[in-house]
Amino acid sequence: DTAVSQTPKYLVTQMGNDKSIKCEQNLGHDTMYWYKQDSKKFLKIMFSYNNKELIINETVPNRFSPKSPDKAHLNLHINSLELGDSAVYFCASSPLRQATNEKLFFGSGTQLSVL
Amino acid sequence: AQKVTQAQTEISVVEKEDVTLDCVYETRDTTYYLFWYKQPPSGELVFLIRRNSFDEQNEISGRYSWNFQKSTSSFNFTITASQVVDSAVYFCALIEVNTGFQKLVFGTGTRLLVSP
């Protein structure tokens, strides 16, 4: 069974559209994240939720809205998509909010292409 | 602010060569954790190692070894007798404890190409 699963794996859409990426973890972890990897492979954190509470918001445009209906899910909704949003988006989870001795478990990524 | 620098953008080697990937970090915190992740062509991120700032012992795992030196703020990764399957992008990353949250900051990655 996949520990952290994201859907869809590929997403191609037009500028101006609204789209969502879903993420689910079956590890029982309390904390989930969204990372963005740009075309140069640079990985940067966007958001983090702990038990449905937003704990990290890294100056991401407000067109991006994460939603966590429960601690096992963290979805990413993007409004009015722009060309610059094209990237690979990774979901991740970890056991505890301050568990810096734990590693992050990453999903396999969602490649978003905005045309 | 914390920062991770991987100065080598791309390295090309021939199979069986040894290769070292450099990682230099900056942090004001005395307690922190360092990581290496591998991203093969398939795109997923694979955890390789975690090291805390109080443990400067080098680590070896098969053909992989890591050299952590606080004096130079470096956490270098060596692959011995490289294989084609080692071809990937490798990321060094850092977490500072005092941020209170597990905010993993990545370097820009080093692409390793191993040819037969």
Tab-separated table of C-alpha atoms in Angstrom:
chain	number	residue	atom	x	y	z
A	1	ASP	CA	0.000	0.000	0.000
A	2	THR	CA	1.250	3.461	-0.896
A	3	ALA	CA	2.071	5.484	2.214
A	4	VAL	CA	1.541	8.969	0.750
A	5	SER	CA	-0.547	9.077	-2.386
A	6	GLN	CA	-1.261	12.039	-4.622
A	7	THR	CA	-3.737	12.377	-7.436
A	8	PRO	CA	-3.529	13.098	-10.233
A	9	LYS	CA	0.030	12.260	-11.239
A	10	TYR	CA	-0.194	14.528	-14.266
A	11	LEU	CA	-2.387	17.596	-14.699
A	12	VAL	CA	-2.490	19.654	-17.896
A	13	THR	CA	-4.732	22.686	-17.940
A	14	GLN	CA	-5.269	26.118	-19.426
A	15	MET	CA	-4.371	29.433	-17.856
A	16	GLY	CA	-7.133	30.843	-15.710
A	17	ASN	CA	-8.599	27.498	-14.734
A	18	ASP	CA	-9.039	26.275	-11.173
A	19	LYS	CA	-7.657	22.875	-10.251
A	20	SER	CA	-7.134	20.683	-7.200
A	21	ILE	CA	-4.524	18.136	-6.214
A	22	LYS	CA	-5.401	15.575	-3.582
A	23	CYS	CA	-3.123	13.953	-1.053
A	24	GLU	CA	-3.757	11.171	1.402
A	25	GLN	CA	-1.458	9.408	3.851
A	26	ASN	CA	-2.186	6.108	5.552
A	27	LEU	CA	0.684	6.312	8.023
A	28	GLY	CA	-1.268	7.848	10.866
A	29	HIS	CA	0.940	10.934	10.764
A	30	ASP	CA	-0.128	14.218	12.322
A	31	THR	CA	1.662	16.610	9.984
A	32	MET	CA	1.374	17.042	6.238
A	33	TYR	CA	3.110	19.335	3.772
A	34	TRP	CA	3.052	20.659	0.254
A	35	TYR	CA	6.322	21.296	-1.547
A	36	LYS	CA	6.799	22.808	-4.988
A	37	GLN	CA	9.604	21.748	-7.316
A	38	ASP	CA	10.239	24.154	-10.171
A	39	SER	CA	11.771	23.485	-13.577
A	40	LYS	CA	15.254	23.880	-12.140
A	41	LYS	CA	14.509	21.161	-9.600
A	42	PHE	CA	14.430	23.596	-6.709
A	43	LEU	CA	12.243	22.247	-3.888
A	44	LYS	CA	10.513	24.704	-1.600
A	45	ILE	CA	7.960	24.267	1.130
A	46	MET	CA	4.595	25.881	0.557
A	47	PHE	CA	2.364	24.810	3.435
A	48	SER	CA	2.259	22.570	6.446
A	49	TYR	CA	-0.722	21.368	8.462
A	50	ASN	CA	-0.710	19.675	11.829
A	51	ASN	CA	-3.917	17.911	12.744
A	52	LYS	CA	-5.926	20.092	10.358
A	53	GLU	CA	-4.290	23.290	11.651
A	54	LEU	CA	-2.183	25.453	9.318
A	55	ILE	CA	1.300	25.850	10.841
A	56	ILE	CA	3.471	26.925	7.919
A	57	ASN	CA	2.519	29.266	5.106
A	58	GLU	CA	5.511	30.307	3.070
A	59	THR	CA	4.339	33.496	1.361
A	60	VAL	CA	2.497	31.566	-1.266
A	61	PRO	CA	0.044	33.573	-3.422
A	62	ASN	CA	-3.467	33.386	-2.045
A	63	ARG	CA	-4.579	31.703	-5.270
A	64	PHE	CA	-3.226	28.606	-3.541
A	65	SER	CA	-5.490	27.331	-0.800
A	66	PRO	CA	-4.702	24.160	1.110
A	67	LYS	CA	-7.520	22.292	2.772
A	68	SER	CA	-7.253	19.581	5.365
A	69	PRO	CA	-10.580	17.871	6.073
A	70	ASP	CA	-8.835	15.477	8.466
A	71	LYS	CA	-5.282	14.726	9.449
A	72	ALA	CA	-4.937	12.046	6.786
A	73	HIS	CA	-5.744	14.399	3.907
A	74	LEU	CA	-4.255	17.624	2.652
A	75	ASN	CA	-5.581	18.910	-0.638
A	76	LEU	CA	-4.245	21.825	-2.644
A	77	HIS	CA	-6.606	24.009	-4.600
A	78	ILE	CA	-5.242	26.505	-7.086
A	79	ASN	CA	-7.379	29.293	-8.522
A	80	SER	CA	-6.762	31.235	-11.727
A	81	LEU	CA	-3.804	29.157	-12.791
A	82	GLU	CA	-0.829	30.983	-14.284
A	83	LEU	CA	2.020	29.784	-16.473
A	84	GLY	CA	4.419	30.145	-13.560
A	85	ASP	CA	2.449	27.605	-11.566
A	86	SER	CA	3.787	24.855	-13.803
A	87	ALA	CA	5.857	22.651	-11.537
A	88	VAL	CA	5.866	19.351	-9.724
A	89	TYR	CA	3.975	19.470	-6.453
A	90	PHE	CA	4.939	17.031	-3.722
A	91	CYS	CA	2.861	16.111	-0.740
A	92	ALA	CA	4.643	14.804	2.343
A	93	SER	CA	3.863	13.724	5.880
A	94	SER	CA	5.701	13.228	9.161
A	95	PRO	CA	4.709	11.738	12.514
A	96	LEU	CA	4.880	14.694	14.871
A	97	ARG	CA	4.837	18.465	14.636
A	98	GLN	CA	8.261	18.906	16.161
A	99	ALA	CA	9.677	15.534	15.369
A	100	THR	CA	12.841	16.769	13.784
A	101	ASN	CA	14.396	13.402	14.286
A	102	GLU	CA	11.941	11.906	11.841
A	103	LYS	CA	12.090	11.957	8.114
A	104	LEU	CA	9.436	13.213	5.771
A	105	PHE	CA	7.600	10.672	3.667
A	106	PHE	CA	6.963	12.062	0.206
A	107	GLY	CA	4.303	11.268	-2.339
A	108	SER	CA	5.331	10.593	-5.914
A	109	GLY	CA	4.505	14.099	-7.081
A	110	THR	CA	1.951	15.768	-9.348
A	111	GLN	CA	3.300	17.327	-12.498
A	112	LEU	CA	1.205	20.393	-13.272
A	113	SER	CA	1.497	21.956	-16.725
A	114	VAL	CA	-0.302	25.224	-17.379
A	115	LEU	CA	-0.679	26.066	-21.060
B	1	ALA	CA	17.986	32.085	7.975
B	2	GLN	CA	19.024	28.609	7.152
B	3	LYS	CA	20.558	27.821	3.803
B	4	VAL	CA	21.882	24.777	1.999
B	5	THR	CA	24.349	25.060	-0.869
B	6	GLN	CA	25.124	22.352	-3.360
B	7	ALA	CA	27.650	23.999	-5.621
B	8	GLN	CA	27.888	21.108	-8.073
B	9	THR	CA	25.013	21.401	-10.516
B	10	GLU	CA	25.873	18.285	-12.471
B	11	ILE	CA	28.499	15.574	-12.230
B	12	SER	CA	29.240	12.969	-14.877
B	13	VAL	CA	31.220	9.855	-14.084
B	14	VAL	CA	31.826	6.477	-15.620
B	15	GLU	CA	30.604	3.396	-13.860
B	16	LYS	CA	32.824	2.148	-11.016
B	17	GLU	CA	34.259	5.582	-10.351
B	18	ASP	CA	33.910	7.064	-6.880
B	19	VAL	CA	32.078	10.365	-6.672
B	20	THR	CA	31.550	12.889	-3.884
B	21	LEU	CA	28.606	15.258	-3.739
B	22	ASP	CA	29.230	18.373	-1.712
B	23	CYS	CA	26.823	20.033	0.687
B	24	VAL	CA	27.514	23.158	2.721
B	25	TYR	CA	24.942	24.554	5.082
B	26	GLU	CA	24.346	27.719	7.077
B	27	THR	CA	22.430	27.882	10.298
B	28	ARG	CA	22.385	29.952	13.478
B	29	ASP	CA	20.941	27.091	15.433
B	30	THR	CA	23.124	24.789	17.500
B	31	THR	CA	20.712	21.919	17.080
B	32	TYR	CA	19.723	20.870	13.617
B	33	TYR	CA	19.287	17.868	11.371
B	34	LEU	CA	20.784	17.192	7.975
B	35	PHE	CA	19.347	14.935	5.320
B	36	TRP	CA	20.131	13.540	1.911
B	37	TYR	CA	17.383	12.606	-0.511
B	38	LYS	CA	17.659	10.952	-3.915
B	39	GLN	CA	15.353	11.771	-6.809
B	40	PRO	CA	15.719	9.187	-9.594
B	41	PRO	CA	14.396	9.853	-13.112
B	42	SER	CA	11.038	8.415	-12.055
B	43	GLY	CA	10.595	11.524	-9.909
B	44	GLU	CA	9.926	10.283	-6.398
B	45	LEU	CA	11.980	11.507	-3.443
B	46	VAL	CA	13.849	8.752	-1.654
B	47	PHE	CA	15.206	9.284	1.842
B	48	LEU	CA	18.861	8.281	2.218
B	49	ILE	CA	20.117	9.516	5.570
B	50	ARG	CA	19.426	11.762	8.543
B	51	ARG	CA	22.162	13.127	10.805
B	52	ASN	CA	21.768	15.343	13.878
B	53	SER	CA	24.162	18.137	14.717
B	54	PHE	CA	25.553	16.378	17.788
B	55	ASP	CA	26.600	13.275	15.941
B	56	GLU	CA	29.676	13.873	13.819
B	57	GLN	CA	30.436	10.251	13.234
B	58	ASN	CA	30.740	9.370	9.609
B	59	GLU	CA	28.325	6.805	8.330
B	60	ILE	CA	28.679	4.070	5.762
B	61	SER	CA	25.835	2.165	4.188
B	62	GLY	CA	26.984	-0.188	1.483
B	63	ARG	CA	28.491	1.902	-1.303
B	64	TYR	CA	27.246	5.123	0.304
B	65	SER	CA	29.110	7.105	2.914
B	66	TRP	CA	28.618	10.481	4.516
B	67	ASN	CA	31.173	12.843	5.995
B	68	PHE	CA	29.761	15.374	8.451
B	69	GLN	CA	32.118	18.134	9.574
B	70	LYS	CA	30.691	20.881	11.758
B	71	SER	CA	33.926	22.853	11.576
B	72	THR	CA	33.363	23.451	7.866
B	73	SER	CA	29.548	23.181	7.954
B	74	SER	CA	29.660	20.424	5.411
B	75	PHE	CA	27.811	17.167	4.972
B	76	ASN	CA	29.299	15.479	1.931
B	77	PHE	CA	28.045	12.304	0.315
B	78	THR	CA	30.298	9.780	-1.407
B	79	ILE	CA	29.241	6.961	-3.670
B	80	THR	CA	31.887	4.299	-4.095
B	81	ALA	CA	32.061	2.250	-7.277
B	82	SER	CA	29.176	4.134	-8.845
B	83	GLN	CA	26.577	2.307	-10.898
B	84	VAL	CA	24.218	3.432	-13.644
B	85	VAL	CA	21.316	3.080	-11.198
B	86	ASP	CA	22.883	5.818	-9.086
B	87	SER	CA	21.991	8.333	-11.795
B	88	ALA	CA	19.644	10.771	-10.112
B	89	VAL	CA	19.364	14.210	-8.602
B	90	TYR	CA	20.597	14.260	-5.029
B	91	PHE	CA	19.364	16.809	-2.526
B	92	CYS	CA	20.915	17.850	0.730
B	93	ALA	CA	18.482	19.359	3.238
B	94	LEU	CA	18.407	20.945	6.688
B	95	ILE	CA	15.943	21.317	9.543
B	96	GLU	CA	16.556	23.729	12.396
B	97	VAL	CA	15.108	22.560	15.700
B	98	ASN	CA	14.260	25.972	17.034
B	99	THR	CA	11.853	26.787	14.263
B	100	GLY	CA	9.496	24.501	16.110
B	101	PHE	CA	8.174	22.974	12.939
B	102	GLN	CA	9.602	20.430	10.608
B	103	LYS	CA	10.446	22.830	7.809
B	104	LEU	CA	12.854	21.001	5.555
B	105	VAL	CA	15.003	23.384	3.509
B	106	PHE	CA	16.554	21.835	0.430
B	107	GLY	CA	19.668	22.637	-1.527
B	108	THR	CA	19.378	23.103	-5.261
B	109	GLY	CA	20.392	19.528	-5.942
B	110	THR	CA	23.234	17.847	-7.793
B	111	ARG	CA	22.445	15.827	-10.886
B	112	LEU	CA	24.632	12.732	-11.085
B	113	LEU	CA	25.010	10.987	-14.414
B	114	VAL	CA	26.696	7.602	-14.345
B	115	SER	CA	27.471	6.188	-17.755
B	116	PRO	CA	28.313	2.559	-18.494
